[in-house]
Coordinates of C-alpha atoms in Angstrom, one line a residue:
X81 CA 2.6 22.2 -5.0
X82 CA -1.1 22.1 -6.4
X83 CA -3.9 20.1 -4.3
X84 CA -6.7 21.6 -5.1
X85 CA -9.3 19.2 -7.5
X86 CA -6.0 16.9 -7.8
X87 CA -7.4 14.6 -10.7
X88 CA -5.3 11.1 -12.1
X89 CA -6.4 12.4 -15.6
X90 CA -3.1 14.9 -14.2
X91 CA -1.1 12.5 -14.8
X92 CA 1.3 11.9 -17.8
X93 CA 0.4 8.6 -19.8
X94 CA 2.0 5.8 -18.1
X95 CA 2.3 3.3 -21.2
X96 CA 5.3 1.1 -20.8
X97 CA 5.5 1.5 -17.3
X98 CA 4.2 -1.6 -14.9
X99 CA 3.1 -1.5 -11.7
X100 CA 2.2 -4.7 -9.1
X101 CA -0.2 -3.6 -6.2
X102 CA -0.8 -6.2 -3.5
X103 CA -4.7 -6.5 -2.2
X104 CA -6.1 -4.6 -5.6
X105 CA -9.1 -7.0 -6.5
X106 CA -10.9 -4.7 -4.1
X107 CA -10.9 -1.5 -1.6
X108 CA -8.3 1.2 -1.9
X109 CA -5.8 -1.2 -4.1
X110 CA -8.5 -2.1 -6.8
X111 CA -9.2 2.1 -6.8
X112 CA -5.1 2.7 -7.3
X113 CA -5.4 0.0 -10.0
X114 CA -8.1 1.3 -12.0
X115 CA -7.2 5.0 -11.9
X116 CA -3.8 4.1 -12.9
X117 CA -4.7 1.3 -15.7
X118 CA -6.6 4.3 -17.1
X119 CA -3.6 6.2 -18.1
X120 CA -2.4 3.6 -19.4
X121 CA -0.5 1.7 -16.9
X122 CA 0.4 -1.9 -17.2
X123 CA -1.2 -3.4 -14.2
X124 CA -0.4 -6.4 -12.2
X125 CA -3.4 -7.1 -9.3
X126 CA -1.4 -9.3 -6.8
X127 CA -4.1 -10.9 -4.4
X128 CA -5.1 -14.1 -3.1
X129 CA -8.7 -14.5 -4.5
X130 CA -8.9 -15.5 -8.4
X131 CA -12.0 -14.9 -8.6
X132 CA -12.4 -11.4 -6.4
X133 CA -9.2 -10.6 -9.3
X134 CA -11.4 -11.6 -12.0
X135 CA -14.1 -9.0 -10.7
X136 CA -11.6 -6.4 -10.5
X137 CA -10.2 -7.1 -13.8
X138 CA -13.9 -6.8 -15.6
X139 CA -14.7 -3.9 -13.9
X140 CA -11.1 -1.7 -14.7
X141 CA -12.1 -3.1 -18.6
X142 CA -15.7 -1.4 -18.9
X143 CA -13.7 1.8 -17.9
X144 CA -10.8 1.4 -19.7
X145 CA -11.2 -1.5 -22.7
X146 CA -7.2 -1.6 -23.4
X147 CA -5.9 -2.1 -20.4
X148 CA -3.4 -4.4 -19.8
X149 CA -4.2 -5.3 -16.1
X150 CA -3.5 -9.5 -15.1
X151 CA -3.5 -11.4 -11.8
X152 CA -0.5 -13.0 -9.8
X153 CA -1.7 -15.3 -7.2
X154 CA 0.0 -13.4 -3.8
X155 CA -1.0 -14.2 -0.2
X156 CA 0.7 -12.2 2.0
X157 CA 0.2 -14.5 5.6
X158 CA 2.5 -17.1 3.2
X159 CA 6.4 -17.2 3.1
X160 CA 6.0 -19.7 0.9
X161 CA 3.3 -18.0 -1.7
X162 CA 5.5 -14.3 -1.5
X163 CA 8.2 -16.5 -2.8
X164 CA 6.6 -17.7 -6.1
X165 CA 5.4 -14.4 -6.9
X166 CA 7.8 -12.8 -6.7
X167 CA 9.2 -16.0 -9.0
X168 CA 6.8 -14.8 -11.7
X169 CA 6.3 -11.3 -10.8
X170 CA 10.2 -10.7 -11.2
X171 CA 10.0 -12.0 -15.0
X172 CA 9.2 -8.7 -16.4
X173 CA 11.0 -5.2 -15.3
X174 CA 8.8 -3.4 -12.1
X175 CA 8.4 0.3 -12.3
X176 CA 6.4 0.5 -9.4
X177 CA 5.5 -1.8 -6.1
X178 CA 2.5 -0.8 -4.4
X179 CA 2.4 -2.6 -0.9
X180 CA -1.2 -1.4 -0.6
X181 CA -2.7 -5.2 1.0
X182 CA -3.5 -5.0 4.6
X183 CA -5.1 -6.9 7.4
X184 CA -7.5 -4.8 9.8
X185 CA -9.7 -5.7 12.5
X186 CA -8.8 -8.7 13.3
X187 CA -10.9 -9.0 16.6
X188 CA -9.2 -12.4 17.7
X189 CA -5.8 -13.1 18.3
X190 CA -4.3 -14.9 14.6
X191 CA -1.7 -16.4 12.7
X192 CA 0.1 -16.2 9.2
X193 CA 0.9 -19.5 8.0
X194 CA 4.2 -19.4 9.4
X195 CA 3.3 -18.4 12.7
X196 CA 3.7 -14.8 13.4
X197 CA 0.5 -12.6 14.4
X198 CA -1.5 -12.0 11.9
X199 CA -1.1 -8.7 11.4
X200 CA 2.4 -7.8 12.0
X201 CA 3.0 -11.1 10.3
X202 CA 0.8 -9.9 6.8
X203 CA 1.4 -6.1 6.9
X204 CA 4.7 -6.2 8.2
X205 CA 6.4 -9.3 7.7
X206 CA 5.0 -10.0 4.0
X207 CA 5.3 -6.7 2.6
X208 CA 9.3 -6.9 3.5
X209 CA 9.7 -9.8 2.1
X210 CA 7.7 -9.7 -0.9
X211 CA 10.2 -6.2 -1.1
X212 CA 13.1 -8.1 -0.5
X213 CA 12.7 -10.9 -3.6
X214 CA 11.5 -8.0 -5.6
X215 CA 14.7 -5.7 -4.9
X216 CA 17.0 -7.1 -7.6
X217 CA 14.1 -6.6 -10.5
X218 CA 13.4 -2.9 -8.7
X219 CA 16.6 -1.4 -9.0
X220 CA 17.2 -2.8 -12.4
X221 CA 14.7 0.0 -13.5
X222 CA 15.7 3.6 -13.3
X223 CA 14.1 5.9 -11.4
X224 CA 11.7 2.4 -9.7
X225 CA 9.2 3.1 -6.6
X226 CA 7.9 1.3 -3.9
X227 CA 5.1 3.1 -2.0
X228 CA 3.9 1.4 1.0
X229 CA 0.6 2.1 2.5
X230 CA 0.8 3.6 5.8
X231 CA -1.8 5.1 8.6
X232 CA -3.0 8.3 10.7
X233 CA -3.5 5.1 13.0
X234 CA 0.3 5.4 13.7
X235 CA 0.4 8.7 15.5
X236 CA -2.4 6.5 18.3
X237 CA 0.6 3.4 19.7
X238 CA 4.3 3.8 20.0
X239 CA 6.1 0.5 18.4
X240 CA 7.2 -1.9 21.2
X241 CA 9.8 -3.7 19.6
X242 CA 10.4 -6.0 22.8
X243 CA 6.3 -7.4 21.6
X244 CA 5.8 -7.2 18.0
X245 CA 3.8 -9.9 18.0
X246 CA 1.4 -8.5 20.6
X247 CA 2.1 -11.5 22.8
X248 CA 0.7 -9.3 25.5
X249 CA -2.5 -7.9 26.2
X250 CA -3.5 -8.3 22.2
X251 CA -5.6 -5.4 21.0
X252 CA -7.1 -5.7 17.6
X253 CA -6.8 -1.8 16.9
X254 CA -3.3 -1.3 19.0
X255 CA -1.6 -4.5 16.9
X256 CA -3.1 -3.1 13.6
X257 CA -2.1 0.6 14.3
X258 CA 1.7 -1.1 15.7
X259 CA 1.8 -3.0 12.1
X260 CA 1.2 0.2 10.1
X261 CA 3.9 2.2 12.1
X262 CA 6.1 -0.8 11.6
X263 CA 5.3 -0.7 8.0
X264 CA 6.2 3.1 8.0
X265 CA 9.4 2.8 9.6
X266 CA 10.7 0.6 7.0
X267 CA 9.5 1.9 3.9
X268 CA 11.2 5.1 5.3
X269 CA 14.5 3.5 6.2
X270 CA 14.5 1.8 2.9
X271 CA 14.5 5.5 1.4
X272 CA 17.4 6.3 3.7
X273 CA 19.3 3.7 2.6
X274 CA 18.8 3.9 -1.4
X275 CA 19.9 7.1 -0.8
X276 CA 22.9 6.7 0.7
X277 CA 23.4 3.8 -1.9
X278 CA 23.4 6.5 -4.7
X279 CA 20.7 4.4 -6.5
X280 CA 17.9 5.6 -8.5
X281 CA 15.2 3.5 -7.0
X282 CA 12.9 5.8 -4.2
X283 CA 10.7 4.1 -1.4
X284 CA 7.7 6.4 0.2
X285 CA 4.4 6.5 2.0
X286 CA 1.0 7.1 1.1
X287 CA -2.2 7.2 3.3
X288 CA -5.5 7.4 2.9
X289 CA -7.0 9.3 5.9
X290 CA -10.4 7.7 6.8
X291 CA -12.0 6.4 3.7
X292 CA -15.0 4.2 3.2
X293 CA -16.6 1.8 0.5
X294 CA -20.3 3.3 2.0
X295 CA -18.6 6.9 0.2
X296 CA -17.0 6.0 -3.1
X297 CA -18.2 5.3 -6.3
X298 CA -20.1 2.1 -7.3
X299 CA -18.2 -0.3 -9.2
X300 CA -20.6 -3.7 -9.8
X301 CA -18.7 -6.6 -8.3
X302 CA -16.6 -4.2 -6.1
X303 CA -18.5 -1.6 -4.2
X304 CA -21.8 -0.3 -4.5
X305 CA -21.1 2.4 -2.4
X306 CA -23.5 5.0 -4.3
X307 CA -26.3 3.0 -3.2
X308 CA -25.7 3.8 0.2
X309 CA -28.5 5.8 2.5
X310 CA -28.5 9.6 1.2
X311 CA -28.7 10.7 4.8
X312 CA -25.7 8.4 6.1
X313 CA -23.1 9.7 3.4
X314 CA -23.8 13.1 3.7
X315 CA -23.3 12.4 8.0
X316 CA -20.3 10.5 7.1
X317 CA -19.1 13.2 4.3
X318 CA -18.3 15.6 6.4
X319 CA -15.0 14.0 8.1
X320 CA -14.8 10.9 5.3
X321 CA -14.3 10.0 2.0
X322 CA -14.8 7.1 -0.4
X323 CA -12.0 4.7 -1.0
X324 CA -11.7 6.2 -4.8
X325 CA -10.6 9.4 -2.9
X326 CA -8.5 8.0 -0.7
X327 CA -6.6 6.3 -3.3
X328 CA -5.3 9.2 -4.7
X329 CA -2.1 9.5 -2.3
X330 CA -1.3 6.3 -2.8
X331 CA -1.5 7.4 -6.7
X332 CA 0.1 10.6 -6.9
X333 CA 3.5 8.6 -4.6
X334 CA 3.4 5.7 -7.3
X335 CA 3.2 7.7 -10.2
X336 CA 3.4 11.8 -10.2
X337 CA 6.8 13.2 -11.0
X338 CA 6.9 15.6 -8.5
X339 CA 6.7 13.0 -5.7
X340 CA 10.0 12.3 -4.2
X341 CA 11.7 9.6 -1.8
X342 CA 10.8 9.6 1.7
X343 CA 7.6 11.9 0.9
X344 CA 4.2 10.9 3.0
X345 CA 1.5 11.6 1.0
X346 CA -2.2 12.1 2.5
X347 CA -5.0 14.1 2.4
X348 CA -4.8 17.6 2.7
X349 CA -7.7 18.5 4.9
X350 CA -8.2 18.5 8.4
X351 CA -6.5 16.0 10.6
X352 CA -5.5 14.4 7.0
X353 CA -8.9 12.4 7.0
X354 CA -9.9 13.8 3.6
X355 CA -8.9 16.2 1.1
X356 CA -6.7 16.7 -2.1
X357 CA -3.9 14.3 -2.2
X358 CA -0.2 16.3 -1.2
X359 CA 2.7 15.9 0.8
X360 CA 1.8 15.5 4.9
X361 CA 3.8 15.6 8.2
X362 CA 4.3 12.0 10.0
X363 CA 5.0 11.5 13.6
X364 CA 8.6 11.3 14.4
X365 CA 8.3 8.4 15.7
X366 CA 7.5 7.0 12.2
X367 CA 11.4 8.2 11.3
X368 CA 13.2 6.9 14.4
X369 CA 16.3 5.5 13.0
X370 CA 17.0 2.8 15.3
X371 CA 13.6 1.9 15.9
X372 CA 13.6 0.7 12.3
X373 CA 17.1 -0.1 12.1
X374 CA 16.2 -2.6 14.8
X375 CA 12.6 -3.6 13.1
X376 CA 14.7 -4.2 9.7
X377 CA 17.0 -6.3 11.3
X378 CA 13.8 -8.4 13.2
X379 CA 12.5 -8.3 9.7
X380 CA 14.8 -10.2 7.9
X381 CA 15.8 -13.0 11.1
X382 CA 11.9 -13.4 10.8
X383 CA 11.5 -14.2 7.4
X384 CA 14.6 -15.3 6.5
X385 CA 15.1 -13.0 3.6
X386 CA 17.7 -10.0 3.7
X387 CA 16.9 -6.9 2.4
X388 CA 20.5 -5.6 1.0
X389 CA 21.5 -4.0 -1.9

């Protein structure tokens, strides 16, 4: 498989086809959203924030003036809200869903609105059930994706599936590392079980090493990471990369036809923290079976909305 100078102009044109990322009015998600709006990608930016999805919408028009890019109103930490989007989202055939939205660093123990810890509850908890609503309008579309955005933060905690909630001895970067594994284990499972479905519909993961606003390109209203110190991006350049880099996994698993089902994409260079996009290696623990057979199950008691096809 070619890596090397990986480009989304690489791509085919991806007219017709319509893809919803959560969290893309900014970060890694507005990057996936732009690069793939410029092949022509319909583009839905699924976010809480009207006006931070106004921004991104101006911005992916100066660079490409025909887009067809909108905004569905999504917030993640809602049962509630994942409902109706998915409501209005489900109204037009899905090609793709990105579950690129996240919750990091969270230094203080929170809450979604429906109680759960913030993280698991947003990362975890929303992306399955957003996944869930959206499963019917998925696998109505030959040869559909999900990709879900996973983490070289999952090879640091093992999952404790007796604590998801981090009830005990909360640690911002152990709950956020344990939410990324859990979101690993059952974007990977769903890939088992399409499979042994026989449907046409593939789920896999995408990561994006260590990538930084301070290192991508400037985007007025979004990042002005080119602005940034000379000195400090050529420090941080040598084991980083901008967030317009380390979209690229997340692109080529969304949109490349070579990527397959149950693929982890990353960068290729060392320790995956930057590099061409390609296929990596994932801890097993990321594929334990029953650890997300048992997750999938918690999943759906949690937010009351089965996951079945």
């Amino acid at each position: 498989m070619t890596t090397a100078l990986w480009t989304p102009a690489r791509l085919p044109l991806l007219t017709e086809k319509r893809f919803v990322i959560t969290g893309s009015n900014a970060g890694l998600g507005y990057w996936a959203a732009e690069f793939l709006a410029r092949r022509g990608a319909s583009v839905v930016i699924a976010a809480r924030n009207e006006q931070k999805a106004t921004s991104a919408i101006a911005s992916i028009l100066t660079r490409a003036p025909l887009a067809d890019v909108s905004w569905v109103k999504l917030d993640l930490a809602n049962l509630a809200s994942i409902e109706r989007a998915a409501t209005e989202l489900s109204a037009q055939p899905i090609d793709v869903l990105v579950n690129n939205a996240g919750v990091l660093g969270a230094s203080k123990r929170g809450f979604t609105s429906d109680g759960f810890e913030l993280m698991f509850g947003t990362n975890v908890l929303g992306h399955f059930a957003l996944t869930a609503r959206l499963m019917p309008t998925l696998l109505a579309t030959e040869n559909s994706r999900v990709v879900s955005l996973g983490s070289i933060s999952h090879e640091m905690n093992e999952m404790d599936l007796a604590d998801v909630m981090s009830d005990q001895n909360y640690g911002s970067f152990r709950a956020y590392s344990r939410s990324k594994l859990g979101v690993m284990l059952i974007a990977f499972e769903l890939d088992r079980r399409l499979r042994a479905a026989g449907l046409s519909t593939e789920s896999l993961v995408a990561h994006p090493g260590f990538s930084l606003d301070g290192l991508s390109a400037a985007r007025p209203g979004i990042t002005n990471g080119s602005r940034s110190n000379v000195l400090v991006r050529a420090a941080l350049g040598t084991f980083a990369q901008g967030k317009d880099a380390g979209a690229l996994p997340t692109v080529r698993a969304a949109a490349d036809p070579v990527a397959r089902g149950g693929e982890y994409w990353g960068p290729a260079g060392w320790r995956q923290l930057k590099g061409s996009p390609t296929v990596v290696r994932a801890k097993n623990r990321s594929r334990d079976i029953h650890s997300a057979s048992t997750l999938w199950s918690m999943a759906e008691t949690m937010t009351g909305v089965p996951l079945s096809f």
